[in-house]
Amino acid sequence: MATSIVDADTLLAIDLGTVTTRAFFFDTVAGAYRFVAMGSSPSTFGPPINNGSEGVRRAIDRLQQVAGRQLVSLEEDLITPSNSEGAGVDTVVATVSAVPPLKVLTLGLMEDVSLESANNLASTIYSRIVDSISMNDKRSLATKIDEILHQRPDLVIVAGGTENGASKSVIKLLDPVGLAAFLMPQSQRPTVLFAGNPSVAREVRDTLKDFTTVHLAPNLRPTLESEQLGPAQGELRAIFRRVFSLQDEGVQELDAWSAGRLLPNATGFGRMIRFISQHEPSKGVLGVDLGASSIVVAAAVRGDLRQRIYSGLGIGESLESLLRYTNLTNIAGWLATNTSEADIRDYVLHKTLYPNSVPETEEEAAIELALARELLRTAMRDARRYFPPDVPEIVTGQLPNFEPIVISGSTLTNTARHGHSLLAVLDALEPVGVSVLLSDENGLMASLGAAAEVNPVLPVQVLDSGVLKSWGTLIAPVGNARFGTPILRVRVALPSGEEKRLDIKEGMLTTIPLESGQKARVHLQPLRGYHVGLGGMGRGGSINVVGGEMGIVIDARGRPLRFSPDASRRKDLIKKWLWILSH
């Protein structure tokens, strides 16, 4: 049995998702931590059971069968710490995404400064901003109070005033909040998080303490030019945990099992993207998690993490909301089949009603990946504005040259044909330069991030074991030439000693076989002013690459992607691309 949390031999990680609840078991194998087994169950957070703990226990039961280890006693209590008979577990961590987004009201003095920072902080948890108030808000006090009473926010985030800056105007900003809270039943009053000028923090608390709970956090805007969200996020996570623990017994139980360390799933995911970026100093790291009820986009450079959560954009019960940002014609444009827009709408409605359903035919699988493309493209259009400033950019307006790119979410990682998933990711993200695409096929990233808080060694060793599966090395030249024009010369020295030479033309998508783990030396020579991220337009060079499931993938289809207006020709092209990445 372990004698300390950090040195624990075994760890149980539980992820309570909107559609699926997973239980992961980690143990030491040959002196290093390894991912041993997983059990999963449909989540029971929502109707008809409305208790997440039932799905948690089913997932643990399944894990016990797979791992051949008893984790729960006959009295249905978790055995912790582990005992001398080899039963139980030493440490428990938990993440949750199966929660309705927090309804958030944001307050800030200036719309493009403190209010923007309050909105940015809200975007780091599962939230929905229901209203925002600034000093320039022309609505009357009565109108603001009525709106707060109508929206019934769970949380109010208040920002404003630099260090030793504005004070009276910050207090004035709170008037509608205090009066609205006074008029609400006590059980419905919002929690307030103040993250503004610290010199007025005590006055803010005194102003509102008779009406609601006030949490204090470091200033989001210590100066007009600088924004710091990180210090306030710890207090925000504590509020998140408290609010949702009151809503579901399963969340309460998970919080107790994990000794109060329950994390939003997105927090754990972002923590791992930050960690990888600290070990990949030359380029930034991008992580994208497509869930049933939200999308997480996390970008980091040398430990500087910028993360956005898009609640209400997901491939499950919130799928119908996608149609506010795109249309059925755009979705149908990603299909190689003659699927009608009516059939696509029917699939969207069915998925909304039955989010745990899976595609039963190849046509349905294609529709789901088309929907995934539009969901990711919608999220990325906004997320790009918030990427770290130091991430290397090849072409202005295009995705920066991230390496690696980590993909999570079962819609993309657990498909029958990973080549189809890869094409969906390339279409949605449009990556440029040289990168590696990694698949989090077991959905481990968030749980590893949660485990890092109690055992920093475990996620490092588990990642080193290869739990992120490589889809391959991507080479995506960027430039401007007509379709069919030669734009890149490629020379590959394979491990067998064989050398391959290719002339890449604008519009091509091709692969070079290179098995997972095998290394090759690739020389790239861009033509006609094209850029591959090796120092500038037309600059070439040699790089070492490692193979993956699809080997080396060369995507010269152009950035941004352009399609023929002829529907028949477009479908033929998509069929060709699917065939290339599946053979």
Coordinates of C-alpha atoms in Angstrom, one line a residue:
M1 CA 0.0 0.0 0.0
A2 CA 1.3 3.4 -0.9
T3 CA 2.5 5.7 1.9
S4 CA 1.8 9.0 0.2
I5 CA -0.3 10.4 -2.5
V6 CA 2.5 11.4 -4.8
D7 CA 4.1 8.0 -4.6
A8 CA 0.8 6.1 -5.0
D9 CA 1.1 2.8 -6.9
T10 CA -2.4 3.0 -8.3
L11 CA -4.7 5.7 -9.5
L12 CA -8.4 5.7 -10.6
A13 CA -9.5 8.5 -12.9
I14 CA -13.2 9.0 -13.5
D15 CA -14.6 11.2 -16.3
L16 CA -18.2 12.0 -16.1
G17 CA -19.2 13.0 -19.6
T18 CA -22.5 14.1 -21.2
V19 CA -22.9 10.8 -23.1
T20 CA -20.3 8.4 -21.7
T21 CA -18.8 8.0 -18.2
R22 CA -15.3 6.4 -18.2
A23 CA -13.2 4.9 -15.4
F24 CA -9.5 4.6 -16.1
F25 CA -7.0 2.5 -14.0
F26 CA -3.3 3.3 -13.9
D27 CA -0.7 1.2 -12.2
T28 CA 3.1 0.7 -12.3
V29 CA 4.4 -1.8 -14.8
A30 CA 8.1 -2.6 -14.9
G31 CA 8.8 0.4 -12.8
A32 CA 6.8 3.0 -14.8
Y33 CA 3.2 4.2 -14.7
R34 CA 1.0 2.8 -17.4
F35 CA -2.6 3.0 -18.5
V36 CA -3.9 -0.5 -17.7
A37 CA -7.6 -0.6 -18.3
M38 CA -10.8 1.3 -18.9
G39 CA -14.5 0.7 -18.2
S40 CA -17.3 2.8 -19.6
S41 CA -21.0 3.2 -19.3
P42 CA -23.7 5.5 -20.7
S43 CA -23.9 8.6 -18.5
T44 CA -26.9 8.9 -16.1
F45 CA -26.5 12.6 -15.3
G46 CA -29.7 13.4 -17.2
P47 CA -33.2 11.8 -17.6
P48 CA -34.5 9.3 -16.8
I49 CA -32.1 8.5 -13.9
N50 CA -30.9 12.1 -13.2
N51 CA -28.1 10.8 -11.0
G52 CA -24.6 10.7 -12.3
S53 CA -23.4 8.2 -9.7
E54 CA -25.3 5.3 -11.3
G55 CA -23.2 5.7 -14.5
V56 CA -20.0 6.1 -12.5
R57 CA -20.7 2.8 -10.6
R58 CA -21.5 1.0 -13.9
A59 CA -18.2 2.2 -15.4
I60 CA -16.3 1.0 -12.3
D61 CA -18.0 -2.4 -12.5
R62 CA -17.0 -2.7 -16.1
L63 CA -13.4 -1.7 -15.2
Q64 CA -13.3 -4.3 -12.4
Q65 CA -14.2 -7.0 -15.0
V66 CA -11.6 -5.8 -17.5
A67 CA -8.8 -5.2 -15.0
G68 CA -9.5 -8.3 -12.8
R69 CA -9.2 -6.1 -9.7
Q70 CA -11.7 -5.4 -7.0
L71 CA -12.2 -1.6 -6.5
V72 CA -15.5 -1.5 -4.7
S73 CA -16.5 -3.4 -1.5
L74 CA -19.6 -5.5 -1.0
E75 CA -21.1 -2.4 0.7
E76 CA -20.5 -0.6 -2.6
D77 CA -17.9 1.7 -1.1
L78 CA -14.7 2.5 -3.0
I79 CA -11.8 0.7 -1.4
T80 CA -9.2 3.3 -0.8
P81 CA -6.3 3.2 -0.2
S82 CA -5.4 -0.2 -1.7
N83 CA -4.9 -3.1 0.6
S84 CA -2.4 -6.0 0.9
E85 CA -4.8 -8.3 -1.0
G86 CA -4.4 -6.2 -4.1
A87 CA -7.9 -4.6 -3.9
G88 CA -8.8 -1.0 -4.1
V89 CA -6.9 2.1 -5.3
D90 CA -4.6 4.6 -3.7
T91 CA -5.7 7.8 -5.4
V92 CA -8.8 9.0 -7.1
V93 CA -9.1 12.0 -9.5
A94 CA -12.2 13.1 -11.4
T95 CA -13.2 15.3 -14.3
V96 CA -16.7 16.3 -15.4
S97 CA -18.2 17.8 -18.5
A98 CA -21.7 16.4 -18.1
V99 CA -23.1 19.6 -16.7
P100 CA -25.3 22.3 -18.1
P101 CA -23.2 25.4 -18.7
L102 CA -23.2 28.0 -15.9
K103 CA -25.3 31.0 -16.7
V104 CA -22.9 33.9 -16.3
L105 CA -23.4 37.7 -16.1
T106 CA -20.3 39.7 -16.7
L107 CA -19.5 43.2 -15.5
G108 CA -16.6 45.5 -16.5
L109 CA -15.9 49.2 -16.7
M110 CA -14.8 49.3 -20.4
E111 CA -16.2 47.0 -23.0
D112 CA -12.9 46.4 -24.8
V113 CA -10.8 46.1 -21.6
S114 CA -12.1 44.8 -18.3
L115 CA -15.5 43.5 -19.7
E116 CA -13.6 41.6 -22.4
S117 CA -11.4 40.0 -19.8
A118 CA -14.4 39.0 -17.7
N119 CA -15.9 37.4 -20.8
N120 CA -12.6 35.6 -21.6
L121 CA -12.5 34.2 -18.0
A122 CA -16.0 32.9 -18.4
S123 CA -15.0 31.1 -21.6
T124 CA -12.5 29.0 -19.6
I125 CA -15.3 26.9 -18.0
Y126 CA -18.5 25.4 -19.2
S127 CA -20.6 28.6 -19.3
R128 CA -23.0 30.7 -21.3
I129 CA -22.9 34.5 -21.0
V130 CA -26.5 35.6 -20.5
D131 CA -25.8 39.3 -20.3
S132 CA -23.0 41.8 -20.0
I133 CA -23.0 45.3 -18.3
S134 CA -20.4 48.0 -18.7
M135 CA -20.2 51.7 -17.7
N136 CA -21.3 52.6 -21.2
D137 CA -24.5 50.5 -20.9
K138 CA -27.3 53.0 -21.6
R139 CA -30.1 50.8 -20.1
S140 CA -31.8 52.2 -17.0
L141 CA -31.1 50.7 -13.6
A142 CA -34.6 49.2 -13.5
T143 CA -34.1 47.5 -16.9
K144 CA -30.8 46.0 -15.8
I145 CA -32.4 44.6 -12.7
D146 CA -35.3 43.2 -14.7
E147 CA -32.9 41.4 -17.0
I148 CA -30.9 39.9 -14.2
L149 CA -34.2 38.7 -12.6
H150 CA -35.2 37.2 -15.9
Q151 CA -32.0 35.5 -16.7
R152 CA -31.3 34.2 -13.1
P153 CA -27.5 33.9 -13.6
D154 CA -25.6 31.3 -11.6
L155 CA -22.5 33.4 -11.5
V156 CA -21.6 37.1 -11.8
I157 CA -18.0 37.9 -12.8
V158 CA -16.9 41.4 -12.0
A159 CA -13.8 43.0 -13.5
G160 CA -12.6 46.6 -13.6
G161 CA -10.0 49.0 -12.3
T162 CA -6.3 48.5 -12.7
E163 CA -4.1 48.1 -9.7
N164 CA -5.0 51.2 -7.5
G165 CA -7.2 52.4 -10.4
A166 CA -10.9 53.2 -10.6
S167 CA -12.8 52.5 -7.4
K168 CA -16.1 54.4 -7.1
S169 CA -17.2 53.4 -10.6
V170 CA -16.5 49.8 -9.8
I171 CA -18.8 49.9 -6.8
K172 CA -21.4 51.8 -8.9
L173 CA -21.3 48.9 -11.4
L174 CA -22.6 46.5 -8.7
D175 CA -25.9 48.4 -8.0
P176 CA -28.1 46.3 -10.3
V177 CA -26.5 43.0 -9.0
G178 CA -27.1 43.9 -5.3
L179 CA -30.7 45.1 -5.9
A180 CA -31.6 42.1 -8.1
A181 CA -30.1 39.6 -5.5
F182 CA -32.2 41.3 -2.8
L183 CA -35.3 40.6 -4.8
M184 CA -34.5 36.9 -5.5
P185 CA -35.2 33.9 -3.3
Q186 CA -32.1 33.2 -1.4
S187 CA -31.6 29.8 -3.1
Q188 CA -31.5 31.5 -6.5
R189 CA -29.1 34.3 -5.8
P190 CA -26.0 34.2 -8.0
T191 CA -22.5 33.8 -6.7
V192 CA -20.2 36.8 -7.3
L193 CA -16.6 36.5 -8.3
F194 CA -14.7 39.8 -8.1
A195 CA -11.5 40.0 -10.1
G196 CA -10.9 43.7 -10.3
N197 CA -9.0 46.5 -8.5
P198 CA -7.8 44.8 -5.3
S199 CA -8.0 48.1 -3.3
V200 CA -11.8 47.9 -3.4
A201 CA -12.2 44.2 -2.9
R202 CA -13.2 44.5 0.7
E203 CA -15.7 47.2 -0.1
V204 CA -17.2 45.0 -2.8
R205 CA -17.6 42.1 -0.3
D206 CA -19.2 44.4 2.3
T207 CA -21.6 45.8 -0.3
L208 CA -22.9 42.4 -1.4
K209 CA -22.3 40.1 1.7
D210 CA -25.9 40.5 3.0
F211 CA -27.3 39.3 -0.4
T212 CA -25.0 36.7 -1.8
T213 CA -21.6 34.9 -1.5
V214 CA -18.7 36.9 -2.8
H215 CA -15.4 35.3 -3.9
L216 CA -12.3 37.4 -4.5
A217 CA -9.6 36.7 -7.1
P218 CA -6.5 38.5 -8.4
N219 CA -7.1 41.3 -10.9
L220 CA -7.8 40.2 -14.4
R221 CA -6.4 43.5 -15.7
P222 CA -3.5 44.7 -13.5
T223 CA -2.7 47.2 -16.2
L224 CA -4.6 48.3 -19.3
E225 CA -2.2 46.5 -21.6
S226 CA -2.0 43.2 -19.7
E227 CA -4.5 40.5 -19.1
Q228 CA -3.9 37.6 -16.6
L229 CA -6.6 35.0 -16.4
G230 CA -4.6 32.2 -14.7
P231 CA -4.6 33.4 -11.1
A232 CA -8.4 33.8 -11.1
Q233 CA -9.1 30.4 -12.6
G234 CA -8.4 28.5 -9.4
E235 CA -11.2 30.4 -7.6
L236 CA -13.5 30.0 -10.7
R237 CA -13.0 26.2 -10.6
A238 CA -13.9 26.1 -6.9
I239 CA -17.1 27.9 -7.7
F240 CA -17.8 25.5 -10.6
R241 CA -17.3 22.6 -8.3
R242 CA -19.5 23.9 -5.6
V243 CA -22.4 24.9 -7.9
F244 CA -22.5 21.5 -9.7
S245 CA -22.0 19.5 -6.5
L246 CA -25.3 20.9 -5.3
Q247 CA -27.1 19.8 -8.5
D248 CA -26.2 16.1 -8.7
E249 CA -25.4 13.4 -6.2
G250 CA -22.9 11.8 -8.6
V251 CA -20.9 15.0 -8.8
Q252 CA -21.0 15.3 -5.0
E253 CA -19.7 11.7 -4.7
L254 CA -16.9 12.3 -7.2
D255 CA -15.8 15.4 -5.4
A256 CA -15.7 13.5 -2.2
W257 CA -13.7 10.6 -3.7
S258 CA -11.2 12.9 -5.2
A259 CA -10.7 14.8 -2.0
G260 CA -12.2 18.0 -3.4
R261 CA -10.1 18.0 -6.5
L262 CA -12.9 17.6 -9.1
L263 CA -12.0 19.4 -12.3
P264 CA -13.9 20.5 -15.4
N265 CA -12.8 18.1 -18.1
A266 CA -11.6 21.1 -20.2
T267 CA -9.2 22.1 -17.4
G268 CA -7.5 18.8 -17.4
F269 CA -7.3 18.8 -21.2
G270 CA -5.7 22.2 -21.2
R271 CA -3.3 21.3 -18.5
M272 CA -1.9 18.5 -20.7
I273 CA -1.6 20.8 -23.8
R274 CA 0.4 23.2 -21.6
F275 CA 2.6 20.4 -20.4
I276 CA 3.3 19.2 -24.0
S277 CA 4.1 22.8 -25.1
Q278 CA 6.8 23.0 -22.4
H279 CA 8.6 20.0 -24.0
E280 CA 8.0 21.2 -27.6
P281 CA 9.7 24.7 -27.4
S282 CA 10.1 25.3 -31.1
K283 CA 6.4 25.4 -32.1
G284 CA 3.1 25.8 -30.4
V285 CA 0.8 22.9 -29.5
L286 CA -2.9 22.8 -30.5
G287 CA -5.5 20.6 -28.8
V288 CA -9.0 20.2 -30.0
D289 CA -11.6 18.2 -28.1
L290 CA -15.0 17.7 -29.8
G291 CA -17.5 16.6 -27.2
A292 CA -21.2 15.9 -27.1
S293 CA -22.1 19.3 -25.6
S294 CA -19.1 21.5 -26.1
I295 CA -15.8 22.0 -28.0
V296 CA -12.5 22.8 -26.3
V297 CA -9.8 24.6 -28.2
A298 CA -6.5 24.8 -26.3
A299 CA -3.3 26.4 -27.7
A300 CA 0.0 26.8 -25.9
V301 CA 3.5 28.0 -26.6
R302 CA 6.3 27.3 -24.0
G303 CA 3.7 26.9 -21.2
D304 CA 1.6 29.9 -22.2
L305 CA -1.9 28.4 -22.5
R306 CA -4.9 30.1 -24.1
Q307 CA -8.1 28.0 -24.0
R308 CA -11.6 28.6 -25.1
I309 CA -14.7 26.4 -24.3
Y310 CA -17.6 26.6 -26.7
S311 CA -20.6 25.4 -24.7
G312 CA -23.6 24.6 -26.8
L313 CA -21.4 23.6 -29.8
G314 CA -21.2 19.8 -29.7
I315 CA -22.0 16.6 -31.6
G316 CA -24.8 15.6 -29.1
E317 CA -28.0 17.2 -27.8
S318 CA -26.8 20.7 -28.7
L319 CA -26.1 19.8 -32.3
E320 CA -29.1 21.7 -33.7
S321 CA -27.5 25.0 -32.5
L322 CA -24.9 24.5 -35.2
L323 CA -27.5 25.6 -37.7
R324 CA -27.2 29.1 -36.3
Y325 CA -23.7 29.4 -37.6
T326 CA -23.9 27.4 -40.9
N327 CA -26.5 25.8 -43.1
L328 CA -27.4 22.5 -44.5
T329 CA -25.9 23.3 -47.9
N330 CA -22.5 23.9 -46.4
I331 CA -22.8 20.6 -44.5
A332 CA -23.8 18.7 -47.6
G333 CA -20.8 20.2 -49.4
W334 CA -18.5 17.9 -47.4
L335 CA -20.3 14.7 -48.6
A336 CA -19.2 12.5 -51.5
T337 CA -22.7 11.0 -51.7
N338 CA -26.0 12.5 -53.0
T339 CA -27.4 12.8 -49.5
S340 CA -30.3 15.3 -49.4
E341 CA -30.5 18.2 -47.1
A342 CA -33.7 16.8 -45.6
D343 CA -31.8 13.6 -44.7
I344 CA -29.1 15.7 -43.0
R345 CA -31.6 17.7 -41.0
D346 CA -33.3 14.4 -39.9
Y347 CA -29.9 13.1 -38.7
V348 CA -29.3 16.3 -36.8
L349 CA -32.6 16.1 -35.1
H350 CA -32.2 12.4 -34.3
K351 CA -28.7 13.1 -32.8
T352 CA -30.2 15.9 -30.7
L353 CA -32.8 13.6 -29.3
Y354 CA -30.5 10.6 -28.9
P355 CA -27.0 12.0 -28.3
N356 CA -25.6 8.6 -27.5
S357 CA -26.6 7.1 -30.8
V358 CA -23.8 6.1 -33.2
P359 CA -23.8 6.0 -37.0
E360 CA -25.2 2.7 -38.4
T361 CA -24.4 3.1 -42.0
E362 CA -21.5 4.6 -44.1
E363 CA -23.8 7.4 -45.1
E364 CA -24.6 8.3 -41.5
A365 CA -20.9 8.1 -40.6
A366 CA -20.1 10.6 -43.5
I367 CA -22.9 12.9 -42.3
E368 CA -21.5 12.9 -38.7
L369 CA -18.0 13.7 -39.9
A370 CA -19.4 16.5 -42.1
L371 CA -21.1 17.9 -39.0
A372 CA -17.8 17.6 -37.1
R373 CA -16.1 19.7 -39.8
E374 CA -18.6 22.5 -39.5
L375 CA -18.5 22.4 -35.7
L376 CA -14.7 22.7 -35.6
R377 CA -14.6 25.3 -38.3
T378 CA -17.1 27.4 -36.3
A379 CA -15.1 27.1 -33.1
M380 CA -11.8 27.8 -34.8
R381 CA -13.0 31.0 -36.5
D382 CA -13.4 32.5 -33.0
A383 CA -10.5 30.7 -31.2
R384 CA -7.8 32.0 -33.6
R385 CA -8.2 35.5 -32.1
Y386 CA -7.1 34.2 -28.7
F387 CA -4.0 32.1 -29.7
P388 CA -0.7 32.9 -27.8
P389 CA 1.1 35.8 -29.5
D390 CA 4.3 33.8 -29.8
V391 CA 2.9 30.9 -31.8
P392 CA 4.8 30.8 -35.2
E393 CA 2.7 32.0 -38.1
I394 CA 3.6 31.1 -41.7
V395 CA 0.9 33.0 -43.5
T396 CA -1.2 35.8 -42.0
G397 CA -4.8 34.7 -41.6
Q398 CA -4.1 30.9 -41.7
L399 CA -3.7 28.5 -38.8
P400 CA -0.3 29.0 -37.1
N401 CA 2.3 26.2 -37.5
F402 CA 1.4 24.1 -34.5
E403 CA 3.2 20.8 -33.8
P404 CA 1.8 18.5 -32.6
I405 CA -1.9 18.8 -33.0
V406 CA -3.8 16.7 -30.5
I407 CA -7.3 15.5 -31.5
S408 CA -9.8 14.2 -28.9
G409 CA -13.4 13.2 -29.0
S410 CA -14.8 9.8 -30.0
T411 CA -16.6 11.2 -33.1
L412 CA -13.1 11.8 -34.6
T413 CA -10.9 9.2 -32.8
N414 CA -13.1 6.1 -32.6
T415 CA -14.3 5.8 -36.2
A416 CA -14.0 2.7 -38.3
R417 CA -11.7 4.5 -40.8
H418 CA -9.2 6.8 -39.3
G419 CA -8.3 8.1 -42.8
H420 CA -11.8 9.6 -43.0
S421 CA -11.3 11.2 -39.6
L422 CA -8.0 12.6 -40.6
L423 CA -9.5 14.1 -43.7
A424 CA -12.2 15.7 -41.6
V425 CA -9.6 17.2 -39.3
L426 CA -7.5 18.5 -42.3
D427 CA -10.7 20.1 -43.8
A428 CA -11.8 21.7 -40.5
L429 CA -8.5 23.0 -39.2
E430 CA -6.5 23.5 -42.4
P431 CA -3.1 23.1 -40.8
V432 CA 0.0 24.5 -42.5
G433 CA 3.7 23.7 -42.6
V434 CA 5.0 20.5 -41.0
S435 CA 3.2 19.0 -38.1
V436 CA 2.3 15.7 -36.4
L437 CA -1.3 14.7 -35.7
L438 CA -2.0 12.7 -32.5
S439 CA -5.2 11.0 -31.6
D440 CA -6.4 10.7 -28.0
E441 CA -8.4 7.6 -28.9
N442 CA -9.1 6.6 -25.3
G443 CA -10.0 10.0 -24.1
L444 CA -7.2 10.1 -21.6
M445 CA -6.0 13.7 -21.8
A446 CA -8.3 15.3 -19.3
S447 CA -7.8 12.5 -16.8
L448 CA -4.0 12.8 -17.1
G449 CA -4.3 16.5 -16.5
A450 CA -6.3 15.8 -13.3
A451 CA -3.7 13.2 -12.2
A452 CA -0.9 15.7 -12.6
E453 CA -2.2 17.6 -9.6
V454 CA -1.5 14.7 -7.3
N455 CA 1.1 12.7 -9.1
P456 CA 3.2 14.7 -11.7
V457 CA 5.2 11.7 -12.7
L458 CA 2.2 9.6 -13.9
P459 CA 1.1 11.7 -16.9
V460 CA 4.7 12.1 -18.1
Q461 CA 5.3 8.3 -18.1
V462 CA 1.9 7.4 -19.5
L463 CA 2.4 9.9 -22.4
D464 CA 5.9 8.4 -23.0
S465 CA 4.3 5.0 -23.4
G466 CA 2.5 6.1 -26.6
V467 CA -1.1 6.4 -25.5
L468 CA -1.5 9.2 -28.0
K469 CA -1.6 7.5 -31.4
S470 CA 0.1 9.2 -34.3
W471 CA -2.0 9.5 -37.5
G472 CA 1.2 10.6 -39.3
T473 CA 3.4 13.5 -40.1
L474 CA 1.7 16.2 -42.2
I475 CA 3.4 18.4 -44.8
A476 CA 1.1 21.2 -46.0
P477 CA 2.8 23.8 -48.3
V478 CA 1.2 27.2 -48.6
G479 CA 1.4 29.6 -51.5
N480 CA -0.5 30.8 -54.5
A481 CA -0.5 28.9 -57.8
R482 CA -2.9 27.5 -60.3
F483 CA -4.2 24.0 -59.9
G484 CA -1.8 21.4 -61.3
T485 CA 1.3 23.7 -61.0
P486 CA 4.4 22.0 -59.4
I487 CA 5.0 23.6 -56.0
L488 CA 7.2 21.3 -54.0
R489 CA 9.9 18.7 -54.5
V490 CA 10.2 16.0 -51.9
R491 CA 13.0 13.5 -51.4
V492 CA 12.5 10.8 -48.7
A493 CA 15.3 8.6 -47.3
L494 CA 13.4 5.5 -45.9
P495 CA 14.7 3.2 -43.2
S496 CA 15.1 0.5 -45.8
G497 CA 17.7 2.6 -47.6
E498 CA 15.3 3.2 -50.5
E499 CA 14.9 6.8 -51.6
K500 CA 11.6 8.2 -52.9
R501 CA 11.2 11.4 -55.0
L502 CA 8.0 13.2 -55.6
D503 CA 7.0 16.3 -57.4
I504 CA 4.0 17.8 -55.6
K505 CA 1.5 19.9 -57.6
E506 CA -1.1 22.4 -56.3
G507 CA -4.3 20.5 -55.5
M508 CA -2.7 17.2 -54.6
L509 CA -3.3 15.1 -51.6
T510 CA -1.0 12.1 -51.3
T511 CA 0.7 9.8 -48.7
I512 CA 4.1 8.1 -48.4
P513 CA 3.9 4.9 -46.4
L514 CA 6.0 5.0 -43.2
E515 CA 5.0 2.7 -40.4
S516 CA 4.3 4.0 -36.9
G517 CA 7.6 4.6 -35.0
Q518 CA 9.8 4.3 -38.1
K519 CA 12.0 7.3 -38.8
A520 CA 12.9 8.9 -42.1
R521 CA 14.8 11.9 -43.4
V522 CA 12.8 14.2 -45.7
H523 CA 14.2 17.0 -47.8
L524 CA 11.7 19.6 -48.9
Q525 CA 12.3 22.2 -51.7
P526 CA 9.4 24.6 -52.2
L527 CA 8.9 26.1 -55.6
R528 CA 7.2 29.3 -56.8
G529 CA 7.6 31.1 -53.5
Y530 CA 5.7 28.4 -51.5
H531 CA 6.3 28.1 -47.8
V532 CA 6.6 25.0 -45.6
G533 CA 7.7 26.6 -42.4
L534 CA 11.4 26.1 -42.8
G535 CA 12.5 29.8 -42.6
G536 CA 10.6 31.7 -45.2
M537 CA 9.0 31.7 -48.7
G538 CA 10.9 29.3 -51.0
R539 CA 13.2 28.1 -48.2
G540 CA 13.7 24.4 -48.1
G541 CA 15.7 22.0 -45.9
S542 CA 15.8 18.5 -44.4
I543 CA 13.8 17.3 -41.5
N544 CA 13.5 14.1 -39.5
V545 CA 10.0 12.6 -39.4
V546 CA 8.4 9.7 -37.6
G547 CA 5.7 7.5 -39.2
G548 CA 2.1 7.1 -38.1
E549 CA -1.0 5.2 -39.1
M550 CA -1.2 7.1 -42.4
G551 CA 2.6 7.5 -42.8
I552 CA 3.6 10.9 -44.3
V553 CA 0.7 12.9 -45.5
I554 CA 1.3 15.7 -48.0
D555 CA -1.7 18.1 -48.3
A556 CA -1.2 20.6 -51.2
R557 CA -4.9 21.3 -51.7
G558 CA -4.4 25.0 -50.9
R559 CA -5.2 27.2 -47.9
P560 CA -7.9 28.1 -47.6
L561 CA -9.6 25.1 -49.3
R562 CA -11.4 26.0 -52.5
F563 CA -14.0 23.8 -54.1
S564 CA -15.4 23.7 -57.6
P565 CA -18.9 25.1 -57.9
D566 CA -19.7 22.0 -59.9
A567 CA -21.2 19.6 -57.3
S568 CA -20.4 16.5 -59.3
R569 CA -16.7 17.4 -59.6
R570 CA -16.5 18.3 -55.9
K571 CA -17.9 14.9 -54.9
D572 CA -15.5 13.1 -57.2
L573 CA -12.6 15.0 -55.5
I574 CA -13.9 14.1 -52.0
K575 CA -14.2 10.4 -53.1
K576 CA -10.6 10.5 -54.3
W577 CA -9.3 12.1 -51.1
L578 CA -11.1 9.5 -49.0
W579 CA -9.6 6.7 -51.0
I580 CA -6.1 8.1 -50.8
L581 CA -6.2 8.3 -47.0
S582 CA -7.8 4.9 -46.6
H583 CA -5.4 2.8 -48.6

